[in-house]
Short mmCIF file of C-alpha atoms in Angstrom, two decimals:
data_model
loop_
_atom_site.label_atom_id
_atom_site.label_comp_id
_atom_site.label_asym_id
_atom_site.label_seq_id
_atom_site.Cartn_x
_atom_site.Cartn_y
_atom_site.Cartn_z
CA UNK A 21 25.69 1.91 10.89
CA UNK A 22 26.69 -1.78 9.98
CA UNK A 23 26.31 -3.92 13.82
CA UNK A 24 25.54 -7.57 14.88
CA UNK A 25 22.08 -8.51 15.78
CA UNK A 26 22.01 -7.60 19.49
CA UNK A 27 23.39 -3.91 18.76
CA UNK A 28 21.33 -3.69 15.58
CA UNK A 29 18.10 -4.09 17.59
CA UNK A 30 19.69 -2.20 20.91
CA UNK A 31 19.51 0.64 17.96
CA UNK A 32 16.62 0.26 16.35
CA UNK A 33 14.72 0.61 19.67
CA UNK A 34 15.88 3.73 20.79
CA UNK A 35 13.70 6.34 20.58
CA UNK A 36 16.09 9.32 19.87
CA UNK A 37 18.00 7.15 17.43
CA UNK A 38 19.50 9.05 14.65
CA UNK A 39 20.02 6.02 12.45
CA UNK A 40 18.86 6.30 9.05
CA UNK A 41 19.74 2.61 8.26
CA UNK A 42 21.19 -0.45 10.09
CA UNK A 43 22.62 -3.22 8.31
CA UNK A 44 24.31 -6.08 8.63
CA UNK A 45 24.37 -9.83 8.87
CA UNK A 46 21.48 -9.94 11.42
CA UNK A 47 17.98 -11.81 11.47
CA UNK A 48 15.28 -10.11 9.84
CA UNK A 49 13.16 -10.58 12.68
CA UNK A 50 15.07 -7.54 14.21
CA UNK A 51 12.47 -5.45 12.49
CA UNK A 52 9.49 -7.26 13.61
CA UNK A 53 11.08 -7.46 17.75
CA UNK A 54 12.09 -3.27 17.35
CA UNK A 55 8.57 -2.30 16.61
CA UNK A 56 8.13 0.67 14.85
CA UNK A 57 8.27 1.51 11.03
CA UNK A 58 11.48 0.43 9.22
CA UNK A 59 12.29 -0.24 5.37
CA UNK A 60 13.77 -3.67 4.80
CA UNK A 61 15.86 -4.71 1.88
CA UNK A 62 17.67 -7.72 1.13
CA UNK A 63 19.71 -9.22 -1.82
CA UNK A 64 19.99 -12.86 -2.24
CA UNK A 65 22.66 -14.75 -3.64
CA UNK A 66 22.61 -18.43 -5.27
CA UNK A 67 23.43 -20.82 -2.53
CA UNK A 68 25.92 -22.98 -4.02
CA UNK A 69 27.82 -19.56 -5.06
CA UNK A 70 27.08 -18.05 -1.74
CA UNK A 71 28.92 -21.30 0.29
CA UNK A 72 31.79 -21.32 -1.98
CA UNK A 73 32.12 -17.88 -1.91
CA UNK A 74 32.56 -18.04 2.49
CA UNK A 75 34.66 -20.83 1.94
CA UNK A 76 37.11 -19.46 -0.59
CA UNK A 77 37.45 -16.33 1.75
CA UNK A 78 37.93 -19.10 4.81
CA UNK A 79 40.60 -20.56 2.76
CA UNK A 80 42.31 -17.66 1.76
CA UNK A 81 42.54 -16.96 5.50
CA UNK A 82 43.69 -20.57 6.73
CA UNK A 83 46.30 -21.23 4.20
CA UNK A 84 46.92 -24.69 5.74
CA UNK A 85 43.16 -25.73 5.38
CA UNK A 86 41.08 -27.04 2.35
CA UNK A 87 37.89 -26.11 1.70
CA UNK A 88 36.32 -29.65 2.31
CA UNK A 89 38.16 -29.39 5.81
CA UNK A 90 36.42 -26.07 6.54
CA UNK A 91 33.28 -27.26 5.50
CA UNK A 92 33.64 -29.75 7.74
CA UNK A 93 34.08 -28.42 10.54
CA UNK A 94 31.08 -28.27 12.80
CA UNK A 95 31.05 -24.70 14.26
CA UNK A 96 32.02 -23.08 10.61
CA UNK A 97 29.29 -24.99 9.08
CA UNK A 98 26.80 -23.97 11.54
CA UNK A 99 28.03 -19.98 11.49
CA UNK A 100 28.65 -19.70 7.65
CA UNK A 101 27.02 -22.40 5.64
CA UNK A 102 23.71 -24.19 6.74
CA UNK A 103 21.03 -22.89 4.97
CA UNK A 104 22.24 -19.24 6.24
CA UNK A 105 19.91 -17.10 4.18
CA UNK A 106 16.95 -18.98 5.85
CA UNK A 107 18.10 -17.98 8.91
CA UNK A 108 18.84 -14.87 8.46
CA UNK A 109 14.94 -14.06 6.87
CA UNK A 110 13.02 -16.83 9.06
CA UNK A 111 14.09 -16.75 12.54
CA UNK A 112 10.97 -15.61 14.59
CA UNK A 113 11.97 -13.01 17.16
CA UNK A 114 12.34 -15.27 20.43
CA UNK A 115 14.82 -17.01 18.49
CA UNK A 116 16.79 -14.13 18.29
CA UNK A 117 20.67 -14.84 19.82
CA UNK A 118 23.50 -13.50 18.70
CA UNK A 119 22.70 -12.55 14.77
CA UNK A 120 25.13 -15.22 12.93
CA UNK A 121 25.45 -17.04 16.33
CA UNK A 122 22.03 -17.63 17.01
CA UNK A 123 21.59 -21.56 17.96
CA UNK A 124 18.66 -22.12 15.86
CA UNK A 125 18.83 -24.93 13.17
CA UNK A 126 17.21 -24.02 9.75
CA UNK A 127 13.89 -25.74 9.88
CA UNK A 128 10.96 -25.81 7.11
CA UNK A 129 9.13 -23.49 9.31
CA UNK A 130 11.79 -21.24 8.76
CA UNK A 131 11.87 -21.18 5.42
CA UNK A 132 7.94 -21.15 5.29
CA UNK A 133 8.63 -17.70 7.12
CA UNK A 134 11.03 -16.56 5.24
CA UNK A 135 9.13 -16.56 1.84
CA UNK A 136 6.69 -14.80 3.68
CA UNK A 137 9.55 -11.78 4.88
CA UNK A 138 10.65 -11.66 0.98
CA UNK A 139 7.07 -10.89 0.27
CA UNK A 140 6.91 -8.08 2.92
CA UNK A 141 10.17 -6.32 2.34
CA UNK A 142 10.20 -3.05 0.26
CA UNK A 143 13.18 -4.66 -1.93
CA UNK A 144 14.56 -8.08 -2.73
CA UNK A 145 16.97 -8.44 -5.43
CA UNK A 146 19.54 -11.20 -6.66
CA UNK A 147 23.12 -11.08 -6.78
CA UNK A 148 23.38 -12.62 -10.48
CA UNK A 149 20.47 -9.30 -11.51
CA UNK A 150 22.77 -6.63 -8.88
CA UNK A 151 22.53 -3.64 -11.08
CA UNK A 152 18.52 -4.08 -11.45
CA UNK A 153 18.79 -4.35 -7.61
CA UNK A 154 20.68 -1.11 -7.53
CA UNK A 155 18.20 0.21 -9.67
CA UNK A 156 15.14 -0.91 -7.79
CA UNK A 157 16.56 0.66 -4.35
CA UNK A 158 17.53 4.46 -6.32
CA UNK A 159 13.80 4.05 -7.31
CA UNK A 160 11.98 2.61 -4.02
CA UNK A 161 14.54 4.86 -1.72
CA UNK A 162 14.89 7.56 -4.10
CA UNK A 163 18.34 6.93 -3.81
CA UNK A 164 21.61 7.74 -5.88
CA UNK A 165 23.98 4.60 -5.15
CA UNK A 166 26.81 6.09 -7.63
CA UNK A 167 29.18 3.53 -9.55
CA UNK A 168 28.49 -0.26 -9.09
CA UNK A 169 31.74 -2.41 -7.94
CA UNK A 170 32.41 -5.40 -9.10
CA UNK A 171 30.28 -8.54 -7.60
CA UNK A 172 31.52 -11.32 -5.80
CA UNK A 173 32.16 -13.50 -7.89
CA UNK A 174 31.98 -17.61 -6.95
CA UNK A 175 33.01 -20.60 -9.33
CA UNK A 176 32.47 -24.59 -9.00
CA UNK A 177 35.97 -24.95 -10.72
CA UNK A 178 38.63 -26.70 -8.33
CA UNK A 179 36.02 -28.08 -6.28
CA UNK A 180 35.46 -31.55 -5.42
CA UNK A 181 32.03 -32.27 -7.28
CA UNK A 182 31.06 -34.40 -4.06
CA UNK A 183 31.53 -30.85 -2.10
CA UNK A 184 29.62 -29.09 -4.82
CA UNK A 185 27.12 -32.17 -4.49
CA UNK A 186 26.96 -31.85 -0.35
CA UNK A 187 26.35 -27.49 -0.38
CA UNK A 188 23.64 -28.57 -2.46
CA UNK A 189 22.11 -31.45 -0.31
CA UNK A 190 22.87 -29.37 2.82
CA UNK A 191 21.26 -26.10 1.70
CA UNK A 192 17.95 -27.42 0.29
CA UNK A 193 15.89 -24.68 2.56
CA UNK A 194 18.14 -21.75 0.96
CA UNK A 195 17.77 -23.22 -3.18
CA UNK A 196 13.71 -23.38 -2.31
CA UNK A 197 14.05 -19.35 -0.88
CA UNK A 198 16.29 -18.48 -3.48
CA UNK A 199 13.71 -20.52 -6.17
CA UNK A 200 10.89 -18.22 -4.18
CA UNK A 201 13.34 -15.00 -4.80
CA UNK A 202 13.55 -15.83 -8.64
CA UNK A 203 9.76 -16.04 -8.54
CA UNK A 204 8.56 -12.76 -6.96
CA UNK A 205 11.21 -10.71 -9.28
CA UNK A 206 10.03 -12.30 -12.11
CA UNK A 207 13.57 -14.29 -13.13
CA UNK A 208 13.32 -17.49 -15.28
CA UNK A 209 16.00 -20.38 -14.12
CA UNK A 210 18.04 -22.54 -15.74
CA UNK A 211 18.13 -26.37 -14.15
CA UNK A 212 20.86 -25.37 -11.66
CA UNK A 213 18.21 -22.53 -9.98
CA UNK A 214 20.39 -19.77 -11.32
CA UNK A 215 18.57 -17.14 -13.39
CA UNK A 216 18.69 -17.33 -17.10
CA UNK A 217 19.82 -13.72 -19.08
#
């Protein structure tokens, strides 16, 4: 089942559950609050890619806005772009909301936490290294994940380099996880944090 954070956990704490995963866009700290044993995987992407990725799919969606405008705006920013991978992995469990929703700012402790939760799950992967992802869940989960789609792809082209300049400012906490990601998998990076072939 794919559910927000508040069904997700509703879910995970049921003792007759029948669920054999849960995923989603929902704090990490699900696991911890649901008690219990549970497998955790999680696949990073690049920030900068990540950001321009939500707001190309924003545009698309709001014709009549740019993406500077989008980015702009308060309540998008807060949902979709500050330091979201941080607060998906480092929200502590009392700081659980609403999954996306949740009110809490990205703080260091947060990402202190986080780097901690990519230590403990059972899989981390990279967007830019998906198939060796892929590869490591078929082997942790004894899995057969069949044909890989194409990736999202994200580019910096026909962007304003002082928006490109901002993500990165704005999502320091989510370049250090990311950095920490590259790390534990063993990745080399090149000077924009993105891992070298």
């Amino acid at each position: 089942i794919s559910v927000d954070a508040q069904a997700a956990l509703a879910e995970m704490k049921r003792a007759d559950s029948q669920a054999r995963m849960v995923s989603g866009h929902f704090p990490l700290s699900c696991v911890e609050e649901a008690g219990g044993h549970w497998h955790t995987f999680t696949l990073l992407r690049h920030p900068l890619d990540r950001v321009l990725s939500a707001l190309k799919r924003q545009s698309d969606r709001d014709s009549g806005e740019t993406m500077q405008s989008i980015y702009n705006n308060p309540l998008r920013f807060h949902l979709l772009f500050d330091n979201h991978m941080v607060k998906m992995l480092g929200v502590a469990p009392d700081e659980i909301d609403v999954g996306i929703f949740s009110p809490v700012r990205p703080e260091r402790r947060h990402l202190d936490r986080a780097m901690a939760a990519l230590q403990q799950c059972d899989v981390i992967g990279v967007q830019e290294d998906f198939d060796a992802f892929c590869q490591r869940l078929e082997c942790t989960f004894d899995w057969t994940l069949g044909e890989r789609l194409a990736v999202n792809r994200a580019s910096e082209h026909d962007v304003p380099d002082e928006l490109v300049e901002r993500i990165r400012a704005d999502n320091q906490l989510d370049l250090e996880l990311y950095a920490c990601a590259l790390q534990i998998l063993g990745l080399a990076a090149d000077e924009h944090g993105r891992p070298t072939a």
